[in-house]
CSV table of C-alpha atoms and ligand atoms in Angstrom, one decimal:
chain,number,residue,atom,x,y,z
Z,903,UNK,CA,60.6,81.7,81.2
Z,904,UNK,CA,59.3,78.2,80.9
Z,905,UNK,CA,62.5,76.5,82.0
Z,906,UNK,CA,62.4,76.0,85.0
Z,907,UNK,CA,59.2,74.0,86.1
Z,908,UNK,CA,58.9,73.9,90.3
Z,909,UNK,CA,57.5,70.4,90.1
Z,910,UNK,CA,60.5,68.2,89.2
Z,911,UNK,CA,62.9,68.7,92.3
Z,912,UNK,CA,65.7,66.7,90.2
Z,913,UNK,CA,65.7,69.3,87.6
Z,914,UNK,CA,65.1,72.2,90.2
Z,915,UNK,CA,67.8,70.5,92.8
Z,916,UNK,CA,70.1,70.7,89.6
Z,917,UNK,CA,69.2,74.2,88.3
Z,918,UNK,CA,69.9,76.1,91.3
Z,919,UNK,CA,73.5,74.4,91.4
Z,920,UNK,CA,74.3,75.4,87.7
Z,921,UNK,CA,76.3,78.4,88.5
Z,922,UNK,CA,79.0,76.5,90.5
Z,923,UNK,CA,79.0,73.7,87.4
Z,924,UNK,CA,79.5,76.8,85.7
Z,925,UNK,CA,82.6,78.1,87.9
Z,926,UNK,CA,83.7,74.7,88.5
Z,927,UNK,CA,83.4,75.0,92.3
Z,928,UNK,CA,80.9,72.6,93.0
Z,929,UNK,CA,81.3,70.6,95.7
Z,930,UNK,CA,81.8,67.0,94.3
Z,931,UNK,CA,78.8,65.5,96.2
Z,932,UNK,CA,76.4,67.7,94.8
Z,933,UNK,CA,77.7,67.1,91.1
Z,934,UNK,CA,77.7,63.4,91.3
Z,935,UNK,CA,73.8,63.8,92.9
Z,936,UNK,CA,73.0,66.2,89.8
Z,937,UNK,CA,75.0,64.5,86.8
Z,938,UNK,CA,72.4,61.9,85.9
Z,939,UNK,CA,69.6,64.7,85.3
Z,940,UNK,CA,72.3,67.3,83.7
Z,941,UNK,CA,73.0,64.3,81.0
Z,942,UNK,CA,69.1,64.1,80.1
Z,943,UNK,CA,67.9,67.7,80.8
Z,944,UNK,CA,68.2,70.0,77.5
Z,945,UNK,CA,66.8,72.9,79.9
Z,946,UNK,CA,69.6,72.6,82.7
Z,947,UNK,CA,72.2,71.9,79.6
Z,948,UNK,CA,70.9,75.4,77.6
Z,949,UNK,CA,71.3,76.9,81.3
Z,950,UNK,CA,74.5,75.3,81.6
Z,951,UNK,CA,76.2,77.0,78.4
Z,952,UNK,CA,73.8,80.6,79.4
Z,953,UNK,CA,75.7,80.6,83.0
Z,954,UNK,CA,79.3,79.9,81.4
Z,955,UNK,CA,78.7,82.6,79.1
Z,956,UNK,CA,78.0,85.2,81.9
Z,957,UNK,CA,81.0,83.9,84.1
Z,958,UNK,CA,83.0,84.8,81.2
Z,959,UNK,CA,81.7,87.8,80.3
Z,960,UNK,CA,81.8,89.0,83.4
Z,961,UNK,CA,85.6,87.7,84.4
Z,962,UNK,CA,86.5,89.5,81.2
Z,963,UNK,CA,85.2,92.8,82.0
Z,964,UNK,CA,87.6,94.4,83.9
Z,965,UNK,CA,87.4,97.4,85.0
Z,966,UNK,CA,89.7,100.5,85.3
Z,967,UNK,CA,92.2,99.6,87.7
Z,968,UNK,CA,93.1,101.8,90.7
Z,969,UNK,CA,96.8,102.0,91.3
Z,970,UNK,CA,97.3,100.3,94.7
Z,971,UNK,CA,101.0,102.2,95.6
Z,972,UNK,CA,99.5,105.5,96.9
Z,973,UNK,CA,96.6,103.2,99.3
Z,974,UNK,CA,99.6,101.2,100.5
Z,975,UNK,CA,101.2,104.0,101.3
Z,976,UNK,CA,98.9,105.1,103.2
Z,977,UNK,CA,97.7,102.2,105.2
Z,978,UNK,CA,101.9,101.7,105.8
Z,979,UNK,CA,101.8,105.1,107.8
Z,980,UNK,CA,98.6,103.8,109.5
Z,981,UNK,CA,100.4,100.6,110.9
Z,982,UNK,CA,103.7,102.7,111.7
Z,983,UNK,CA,101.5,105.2,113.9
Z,984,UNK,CA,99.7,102.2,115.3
Z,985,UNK,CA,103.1,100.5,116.3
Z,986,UNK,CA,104.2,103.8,118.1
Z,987,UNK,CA,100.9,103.4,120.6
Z,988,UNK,CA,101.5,100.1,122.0
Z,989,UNK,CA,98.0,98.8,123.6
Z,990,UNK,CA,97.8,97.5,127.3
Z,991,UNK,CA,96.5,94.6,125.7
Z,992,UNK,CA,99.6,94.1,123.5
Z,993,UNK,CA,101.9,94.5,125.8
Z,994,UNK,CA,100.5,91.7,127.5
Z,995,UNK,CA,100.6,89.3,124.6
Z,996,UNK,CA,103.7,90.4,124.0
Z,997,UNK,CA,106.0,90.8,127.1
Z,998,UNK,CA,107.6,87.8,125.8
Z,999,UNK,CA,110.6,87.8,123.0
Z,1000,UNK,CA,109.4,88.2,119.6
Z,1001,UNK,CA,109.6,85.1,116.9
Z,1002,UNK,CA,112.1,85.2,113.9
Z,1003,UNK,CA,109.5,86.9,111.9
Z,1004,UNK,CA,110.4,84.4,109.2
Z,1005,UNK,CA,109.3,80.6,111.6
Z,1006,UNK,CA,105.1,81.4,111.9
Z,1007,UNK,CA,104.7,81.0,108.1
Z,1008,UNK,CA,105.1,77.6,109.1
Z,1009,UNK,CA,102.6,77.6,111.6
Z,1010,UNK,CA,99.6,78.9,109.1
Z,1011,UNK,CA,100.4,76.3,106.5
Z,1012,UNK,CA,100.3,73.8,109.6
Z,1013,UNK,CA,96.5,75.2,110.8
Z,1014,UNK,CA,95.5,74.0,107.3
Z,1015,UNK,CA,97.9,70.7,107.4
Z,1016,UNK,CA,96.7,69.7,110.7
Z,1017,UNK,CA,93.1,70.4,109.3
Z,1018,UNK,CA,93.5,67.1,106.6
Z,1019,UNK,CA,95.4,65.1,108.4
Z,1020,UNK,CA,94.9,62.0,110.9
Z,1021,UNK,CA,97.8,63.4,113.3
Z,1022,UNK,CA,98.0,59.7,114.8
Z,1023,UNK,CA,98.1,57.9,111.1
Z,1024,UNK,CA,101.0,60.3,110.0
Z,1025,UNK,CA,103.1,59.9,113.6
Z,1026,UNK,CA,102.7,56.1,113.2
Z,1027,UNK,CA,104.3,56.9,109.6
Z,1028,UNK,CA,107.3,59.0,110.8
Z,1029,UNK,CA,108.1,56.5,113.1
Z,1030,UNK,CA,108.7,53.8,110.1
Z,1031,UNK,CA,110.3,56.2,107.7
Z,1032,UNK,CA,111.9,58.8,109.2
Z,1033,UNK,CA,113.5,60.0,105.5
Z,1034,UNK,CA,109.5,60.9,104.4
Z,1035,UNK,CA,108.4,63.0,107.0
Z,1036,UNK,CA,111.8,64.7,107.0
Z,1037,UNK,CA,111.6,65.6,103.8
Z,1038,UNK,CA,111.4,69.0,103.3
Z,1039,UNK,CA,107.6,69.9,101.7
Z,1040,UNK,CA,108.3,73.6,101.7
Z,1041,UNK,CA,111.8,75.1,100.8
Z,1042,UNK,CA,111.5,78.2,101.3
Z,1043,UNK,CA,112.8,78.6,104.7
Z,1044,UNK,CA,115.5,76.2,106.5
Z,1045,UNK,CA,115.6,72.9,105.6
Z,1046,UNK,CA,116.4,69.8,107.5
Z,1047,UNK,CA,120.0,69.1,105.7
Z,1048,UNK,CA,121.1,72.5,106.8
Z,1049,UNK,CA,119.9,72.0,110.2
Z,1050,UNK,CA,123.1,73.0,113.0
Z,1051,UNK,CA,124.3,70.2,114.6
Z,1052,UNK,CA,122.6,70.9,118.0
Z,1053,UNK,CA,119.6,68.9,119.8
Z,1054,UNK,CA,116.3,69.0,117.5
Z,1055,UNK,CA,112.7,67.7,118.9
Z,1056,UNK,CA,109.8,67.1,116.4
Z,1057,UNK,CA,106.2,68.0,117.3
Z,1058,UNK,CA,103.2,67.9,116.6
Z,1059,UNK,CA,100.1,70.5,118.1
Z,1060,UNK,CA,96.6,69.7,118.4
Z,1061,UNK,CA,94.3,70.7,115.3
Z,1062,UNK,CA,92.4,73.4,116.9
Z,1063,UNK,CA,95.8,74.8,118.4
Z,1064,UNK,CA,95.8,78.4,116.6
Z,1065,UNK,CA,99.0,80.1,115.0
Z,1066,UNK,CA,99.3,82.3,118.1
Z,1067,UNK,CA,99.2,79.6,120.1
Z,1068,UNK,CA,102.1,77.5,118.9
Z,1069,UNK,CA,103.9,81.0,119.0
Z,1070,UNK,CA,103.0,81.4,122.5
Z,1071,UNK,CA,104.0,78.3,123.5
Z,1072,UNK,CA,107.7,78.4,121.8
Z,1073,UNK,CA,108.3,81.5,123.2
Z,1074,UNK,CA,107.4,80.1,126.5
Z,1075,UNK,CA,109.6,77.4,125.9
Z,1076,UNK,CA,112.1,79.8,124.8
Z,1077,UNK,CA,112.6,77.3,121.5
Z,1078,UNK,CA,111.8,77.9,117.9
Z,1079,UNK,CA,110.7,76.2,114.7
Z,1080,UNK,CA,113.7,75.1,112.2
Z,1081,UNK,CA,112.0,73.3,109.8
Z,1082,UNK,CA,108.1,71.7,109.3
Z,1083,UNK,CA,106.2,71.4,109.6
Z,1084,UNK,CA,106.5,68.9,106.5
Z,1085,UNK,CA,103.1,66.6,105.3
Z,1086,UNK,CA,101.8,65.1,108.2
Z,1087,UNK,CA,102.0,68.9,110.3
Z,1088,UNK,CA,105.3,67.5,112.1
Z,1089,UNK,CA,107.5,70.4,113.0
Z,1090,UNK,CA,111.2,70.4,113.8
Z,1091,UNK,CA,112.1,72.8,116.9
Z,1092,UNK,CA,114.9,73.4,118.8
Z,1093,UNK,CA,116.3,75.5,121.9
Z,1094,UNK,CA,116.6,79.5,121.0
Z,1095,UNK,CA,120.0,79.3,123.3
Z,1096,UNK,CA,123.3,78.9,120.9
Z,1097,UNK,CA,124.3,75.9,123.1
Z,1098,UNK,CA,121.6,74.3,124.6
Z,1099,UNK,CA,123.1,71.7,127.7
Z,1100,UNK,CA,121.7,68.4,127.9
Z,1101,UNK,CA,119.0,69.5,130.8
Z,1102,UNK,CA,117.8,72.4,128.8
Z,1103,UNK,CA,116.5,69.9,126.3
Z,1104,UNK,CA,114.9,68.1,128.6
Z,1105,UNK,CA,113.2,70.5,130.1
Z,1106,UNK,CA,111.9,71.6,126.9
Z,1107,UNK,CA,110.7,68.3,126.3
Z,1108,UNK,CA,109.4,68.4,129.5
Z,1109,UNK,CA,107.4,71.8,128.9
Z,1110,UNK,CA,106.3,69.7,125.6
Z,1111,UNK,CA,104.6,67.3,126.8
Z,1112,UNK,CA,103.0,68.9,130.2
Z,1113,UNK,CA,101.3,71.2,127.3
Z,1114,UNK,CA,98.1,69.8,126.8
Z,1115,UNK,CA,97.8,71.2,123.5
Z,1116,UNK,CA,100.5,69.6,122.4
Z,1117,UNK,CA,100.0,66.0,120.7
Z,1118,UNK,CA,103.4,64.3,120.6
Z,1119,UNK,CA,107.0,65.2,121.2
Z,1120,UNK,CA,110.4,63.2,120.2
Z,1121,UNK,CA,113.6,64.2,120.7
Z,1122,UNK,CA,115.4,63.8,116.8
Z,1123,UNK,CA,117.1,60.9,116.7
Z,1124,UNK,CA,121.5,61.7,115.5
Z,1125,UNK,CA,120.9,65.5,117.0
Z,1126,UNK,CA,120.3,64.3,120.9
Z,1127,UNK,CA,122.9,66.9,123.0
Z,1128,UNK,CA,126.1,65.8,123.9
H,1410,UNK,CA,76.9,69.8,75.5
H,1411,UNK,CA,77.9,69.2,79.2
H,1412,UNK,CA,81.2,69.4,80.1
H,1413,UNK,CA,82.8,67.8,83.2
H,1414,UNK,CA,85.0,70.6,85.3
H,1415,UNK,CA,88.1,70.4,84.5
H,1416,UNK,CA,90.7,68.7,87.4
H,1417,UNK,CA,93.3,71.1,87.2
H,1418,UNK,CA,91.3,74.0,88.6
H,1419,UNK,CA,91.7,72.9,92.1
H,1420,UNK,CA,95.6,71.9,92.0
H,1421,UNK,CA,95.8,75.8,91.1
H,1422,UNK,CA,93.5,77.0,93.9
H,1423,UNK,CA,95.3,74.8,96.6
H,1424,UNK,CA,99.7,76.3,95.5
H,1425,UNK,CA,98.0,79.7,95.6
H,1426,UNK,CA,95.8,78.8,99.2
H,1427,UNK,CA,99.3,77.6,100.8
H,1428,UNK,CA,100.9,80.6,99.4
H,1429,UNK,CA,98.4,82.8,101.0
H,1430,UNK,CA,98.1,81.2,104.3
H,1431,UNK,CA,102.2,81.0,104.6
H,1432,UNK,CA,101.6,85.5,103.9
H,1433,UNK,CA,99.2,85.5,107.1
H,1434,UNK,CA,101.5,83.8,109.2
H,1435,UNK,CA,104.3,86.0,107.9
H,1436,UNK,CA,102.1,88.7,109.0
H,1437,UNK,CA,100.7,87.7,112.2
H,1438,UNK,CA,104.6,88.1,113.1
H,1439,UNK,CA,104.2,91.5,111.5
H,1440,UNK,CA,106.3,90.6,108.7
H,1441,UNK,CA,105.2,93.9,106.6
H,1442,UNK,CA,106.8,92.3,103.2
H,1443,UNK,CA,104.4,89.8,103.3
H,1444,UNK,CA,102.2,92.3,104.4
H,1445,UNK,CA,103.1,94.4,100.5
H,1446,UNK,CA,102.7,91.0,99.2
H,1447,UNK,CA,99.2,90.1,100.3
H,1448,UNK,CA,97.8,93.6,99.7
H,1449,UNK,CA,99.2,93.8,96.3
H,1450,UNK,CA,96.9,90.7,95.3
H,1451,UNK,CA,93.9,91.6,97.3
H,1452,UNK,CA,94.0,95.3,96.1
H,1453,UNK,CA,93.5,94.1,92.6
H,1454,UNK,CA,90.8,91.2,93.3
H,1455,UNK,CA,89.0,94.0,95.8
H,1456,UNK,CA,89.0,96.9,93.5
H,1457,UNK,CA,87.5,94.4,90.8
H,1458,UNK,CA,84.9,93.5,92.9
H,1459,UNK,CA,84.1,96.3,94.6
H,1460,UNK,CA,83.9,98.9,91.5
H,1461,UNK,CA,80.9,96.0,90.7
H,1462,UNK,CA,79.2,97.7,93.6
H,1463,UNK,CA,80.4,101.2,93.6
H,1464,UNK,CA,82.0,103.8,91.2
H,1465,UNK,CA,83.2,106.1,93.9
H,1466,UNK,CA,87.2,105.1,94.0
H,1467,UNK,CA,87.3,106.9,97.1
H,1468,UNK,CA,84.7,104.5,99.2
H,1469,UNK,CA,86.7,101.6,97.1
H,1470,UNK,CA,90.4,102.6,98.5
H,1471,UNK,CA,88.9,103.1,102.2
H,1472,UNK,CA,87.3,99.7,102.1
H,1473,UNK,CA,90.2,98.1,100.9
H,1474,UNK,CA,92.6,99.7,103.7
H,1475,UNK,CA,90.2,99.1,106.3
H,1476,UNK,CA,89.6,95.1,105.4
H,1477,UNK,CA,94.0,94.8,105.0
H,1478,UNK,CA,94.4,96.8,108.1
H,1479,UNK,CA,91.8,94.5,109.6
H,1480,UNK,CA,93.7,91.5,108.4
H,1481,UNK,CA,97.0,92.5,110.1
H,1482,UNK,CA,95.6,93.3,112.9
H,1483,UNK,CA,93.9,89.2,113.3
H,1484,UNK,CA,96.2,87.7,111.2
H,1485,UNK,CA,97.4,85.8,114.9
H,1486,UNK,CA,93.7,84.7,115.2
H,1487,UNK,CA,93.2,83.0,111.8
H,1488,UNK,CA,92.8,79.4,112.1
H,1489,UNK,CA,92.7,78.5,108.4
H,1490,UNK,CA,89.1,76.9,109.1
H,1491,UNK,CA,88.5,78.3,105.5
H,1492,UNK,CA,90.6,79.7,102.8
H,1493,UNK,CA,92.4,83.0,103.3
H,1494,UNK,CA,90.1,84.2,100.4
H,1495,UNK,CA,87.3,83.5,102.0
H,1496,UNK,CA,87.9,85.3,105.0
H,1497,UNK,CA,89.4,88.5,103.7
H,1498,UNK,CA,86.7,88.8,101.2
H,1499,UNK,CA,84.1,87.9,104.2
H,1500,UNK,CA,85.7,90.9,105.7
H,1501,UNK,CA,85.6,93.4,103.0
H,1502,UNK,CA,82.3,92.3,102.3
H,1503,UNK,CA,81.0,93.5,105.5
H,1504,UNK,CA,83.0,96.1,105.3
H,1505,UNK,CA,81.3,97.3,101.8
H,1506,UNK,CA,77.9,97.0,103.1
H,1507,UNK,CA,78.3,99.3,105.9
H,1508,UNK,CA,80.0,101.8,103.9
H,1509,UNK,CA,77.9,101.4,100.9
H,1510,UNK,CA,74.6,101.8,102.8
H,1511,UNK,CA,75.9,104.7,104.8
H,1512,UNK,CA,76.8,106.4,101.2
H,1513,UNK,CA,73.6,105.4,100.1
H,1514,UNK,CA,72.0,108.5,101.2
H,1515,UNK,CA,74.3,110.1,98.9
H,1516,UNK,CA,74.1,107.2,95.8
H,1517,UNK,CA,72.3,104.1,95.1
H,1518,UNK,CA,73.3,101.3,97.1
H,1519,UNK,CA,73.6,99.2,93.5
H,1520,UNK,CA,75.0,102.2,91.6
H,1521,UNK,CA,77.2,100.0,89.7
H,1522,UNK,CA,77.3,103.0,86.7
H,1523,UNK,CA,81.0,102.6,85.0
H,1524,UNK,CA,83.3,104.6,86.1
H,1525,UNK,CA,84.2,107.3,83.5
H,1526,UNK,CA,81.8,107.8,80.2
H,1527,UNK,CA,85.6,106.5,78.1
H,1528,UNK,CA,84.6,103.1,79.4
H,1529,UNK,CA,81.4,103.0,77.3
H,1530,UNK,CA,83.6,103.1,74.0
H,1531,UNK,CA,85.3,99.8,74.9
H,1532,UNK,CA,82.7,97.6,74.3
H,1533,UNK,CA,79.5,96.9,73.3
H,1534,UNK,CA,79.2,93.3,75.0
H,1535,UNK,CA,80.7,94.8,77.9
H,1536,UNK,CA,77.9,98.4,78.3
H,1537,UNK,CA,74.9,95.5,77.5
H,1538,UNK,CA,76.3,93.2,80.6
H,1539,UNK,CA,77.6,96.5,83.3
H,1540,UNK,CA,73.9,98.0,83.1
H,1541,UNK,CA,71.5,94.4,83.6
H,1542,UNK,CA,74.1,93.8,86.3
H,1543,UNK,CA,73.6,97.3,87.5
H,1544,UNK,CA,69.7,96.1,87.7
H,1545,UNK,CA,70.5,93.7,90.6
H,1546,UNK,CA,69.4,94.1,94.0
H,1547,UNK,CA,72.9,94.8,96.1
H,1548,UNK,CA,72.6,90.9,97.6
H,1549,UNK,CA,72.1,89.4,94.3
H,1550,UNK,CA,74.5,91.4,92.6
H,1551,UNK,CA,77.0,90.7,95.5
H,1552,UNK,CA,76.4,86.3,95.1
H,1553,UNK,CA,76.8,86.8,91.4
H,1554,UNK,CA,80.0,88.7,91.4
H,1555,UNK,CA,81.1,86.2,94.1
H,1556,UNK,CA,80.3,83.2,92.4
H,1557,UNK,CA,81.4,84.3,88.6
H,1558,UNK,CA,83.8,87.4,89.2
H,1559,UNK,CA,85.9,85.9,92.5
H,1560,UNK,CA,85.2,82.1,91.8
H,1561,UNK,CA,83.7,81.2,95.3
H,1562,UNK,CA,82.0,77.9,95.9
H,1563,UNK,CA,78.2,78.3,97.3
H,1564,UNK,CA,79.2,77.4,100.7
H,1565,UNK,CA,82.0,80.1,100.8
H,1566,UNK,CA,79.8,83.0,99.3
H,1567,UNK,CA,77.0,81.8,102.7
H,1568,UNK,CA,80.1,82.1,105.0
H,1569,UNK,CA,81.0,85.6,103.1
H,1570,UNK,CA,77.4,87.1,103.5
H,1571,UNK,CA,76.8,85.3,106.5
H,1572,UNK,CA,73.5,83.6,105.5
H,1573,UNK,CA,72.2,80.4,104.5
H,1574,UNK,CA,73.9,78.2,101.8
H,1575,UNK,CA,69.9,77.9,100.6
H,1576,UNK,CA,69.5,82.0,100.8
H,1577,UNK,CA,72.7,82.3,98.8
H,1578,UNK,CA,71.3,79.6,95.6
H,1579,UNK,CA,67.9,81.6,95.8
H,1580,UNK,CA,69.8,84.8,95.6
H,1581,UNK,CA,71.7,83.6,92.5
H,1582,UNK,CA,68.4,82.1,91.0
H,1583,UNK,CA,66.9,85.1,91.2
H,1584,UNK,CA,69.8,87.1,89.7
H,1585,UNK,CA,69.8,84.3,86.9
H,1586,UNK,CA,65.7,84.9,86.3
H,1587,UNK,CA,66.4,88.8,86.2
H,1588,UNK,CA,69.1,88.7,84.1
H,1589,UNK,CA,67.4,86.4,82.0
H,1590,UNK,CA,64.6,88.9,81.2
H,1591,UNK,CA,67.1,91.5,80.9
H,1592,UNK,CA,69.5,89.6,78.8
H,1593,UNK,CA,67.6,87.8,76.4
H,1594,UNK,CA,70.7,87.3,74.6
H,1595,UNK,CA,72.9,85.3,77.2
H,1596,UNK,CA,70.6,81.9,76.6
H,1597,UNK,CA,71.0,82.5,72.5
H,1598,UNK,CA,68.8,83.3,69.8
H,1599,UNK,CA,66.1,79.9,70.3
H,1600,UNK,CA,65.3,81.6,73.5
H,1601,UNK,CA,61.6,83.9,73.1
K,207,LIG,ZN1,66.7,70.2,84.4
């Protein structure tokens, strides 16, 4: 036990943070603070290789597995019997039409677009190449170049603006998502009715951009309703 | 002798992070095939973790239902301030401790004994490691299995126990000291 000395706060300021070297988590301020003393420290770099040697003995102990089919199951039943007892609170959430169940997987990668993105930056961005931001990041759901040929607007919500938020709000709007949101957390909506007149768009627009939570709305230029 | 961390640990981390977070927004819309999806990989990370702690399968599974069921109930409310891992496993964490100390009138709160006496015959490295981690105090034992078994950073193991990054470094330093004594072995044969 005479590795660790409390007087050098380099070496102890570089010790404590060895496990996460070891996992390859650390965060990339602290490792660029401690690499200068890891280079000349034989005690932190015996540590080092000790740590690395417990992660991997312990990632490749693995226990007996328990079969999960037979917990699902159960937990299933729990959310069907929940379902049949609707809350009072639920039903005031959700006295509104219900979303495609597929459009708020869009909205959860947006909360952690919108997180790393300067919302401003990228808007100026879509503005000068439309073809970029359009560009489908995610495929798994519509795409732009299937898009129906009615009226599309893009937006954009404010970062703290939660996933049932933005679900609130479409519904409200009686719109839905058809595509986004793509890298800079733009998202293509348009009107839930089949054939949405002229007025109906801009009333949704107008909705839009009374919401306060909402950052910017444009119609899509080519899908404007005729 | 030191090695840089690899780069391509991160690119993996972040597909599987988008992945995850597009399954809680399937399920906020109670999307329940999503909802098969997301249990089916958290059932498996869970168990691993949680047998660490316990070796009563029956505590394990009503942890595990009670976190997902937790999960589609406030799958709405998550604002991907952190990573989905990071939140489920903050609630099953929580989760854990309350049952674990209520059992622990029954059991040890760190019984982490393996789970059948055929387990011992698998191997040798595996026994000498299960019972010095079985040592641990539960917090210790927890940031440890957080940081090696689940691959948390130090910030996301203090949002997981709720504490102090600093609490969460001295927990793990004095895991590493114990395990030291108990383990002479892990630093190699120049250690006394
Ligand atoms: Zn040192």
């Amino acid at each position: 036990m005479t590795s660790f000395r409390h007087t050098n706060d380099a070496h102890r300021d570089c010790w404590e943070l060895l496990p996460w070297v070891a996992n390859e988590r650390i965060d990339p301020r602290d490792l660029r603070r401690i690499e200068p003393h890891l280079h000349s420290c034989t005690a932190c770099q015996a540590e080092l290789v000790a740590q690395s040697r417990l992660r991997q003995l312990i990632r490749a102990d693995e226990p007996v597995v328990i079969a999960p089919q037979a917990s699902l199951q159960k937990l299933l039943q729990r959310l069907a019997a929940e379902q049949t007892h609707i809350t009072p609170s639920a039903t005031q959430r959700g006295g509104e039409r219900r979303m495609p169940a597929s459009a708020p997987r869009w909205l959860a990668v947006a909360a952690a677009m919108q997180a790393i993105v300067i919302v401003a930056l990228l808007w100026a961005l879509w503005l000068q190449s439309q073809a970029l931001l359009t560009a489908p990041r995610y495929t798994t759901l519509t795409s732009p170049a299937s898009l129906p040929p009615h009226p599309a607007v893009h937006v954009v919500f404010r970062n703290e603006v939660t996933i049932g938020e933005i679900t609130s709000i479409l519904r409200n709007l009686d719109a839905r998502i058809v595509a986004g949101p793509n890298i800079g957390g733009v998202y293509t909506i348009q009107s839930a009715k089949s054939e949405p007149t002229a007025s109906q768009i801009a009333s949704l627009l107008a909705g839009l951009r009374q919401d306060e939570r909402v950052l910017l709305s444009e119609p899509v230029e080519g899908t404007a309703a005729r | 002798m030191v090695s840089a961390p690899p780069s391509t640990s991160n690119a993996v981390t972040n597909v599987s992070d988008e992945h995850e977070l597009e399954l809680i927004a399937a399920i906020a819309a109670q999307d329940r095939t999503a909802f098969k999806e997301l249990y089916l990989i958290y059932h498996r990370r869970l168990a691993r973790f949680l047998m660490r702690m316990t070796s009563r399968h029956e505590l394990i599974e009503e942890v595990i239902n009670d976190t997902l069921w937790t999960v589609w109930q406030k799958a709405g409310e998550f604002r991907g301030a952190s990573r989905v891992s990071t939140w489920i496993v903050g609630i099953a964490y929580r989760r854990a401790l309350k049952s674990l100390r209520h059992a622990s009138s029954h059991t040890s709160l760190g019984d982490g004994e393996p789970a059948s006496a055929d387990e011992y015959s698998r191997d040798e490295e595996r026994q000498w490691i299960e019972r010095a981690l079985s040592e641990l105090p539960f917090e210790q034992r927890c940031a440890l299995e957080l940081c090696y078994l689940l691959g948390h950073s130090c910030e996301e193991i203090a949002e997981i126990m709720n504490c102090p990054v600093n609490t969460v470094k001295t927990r793990m330093f004095h895991a590493r000291e114990k395990l030291r004594r108990l383990l002479p072995r892990l630093a190699g044969a120049s250690e006394p």
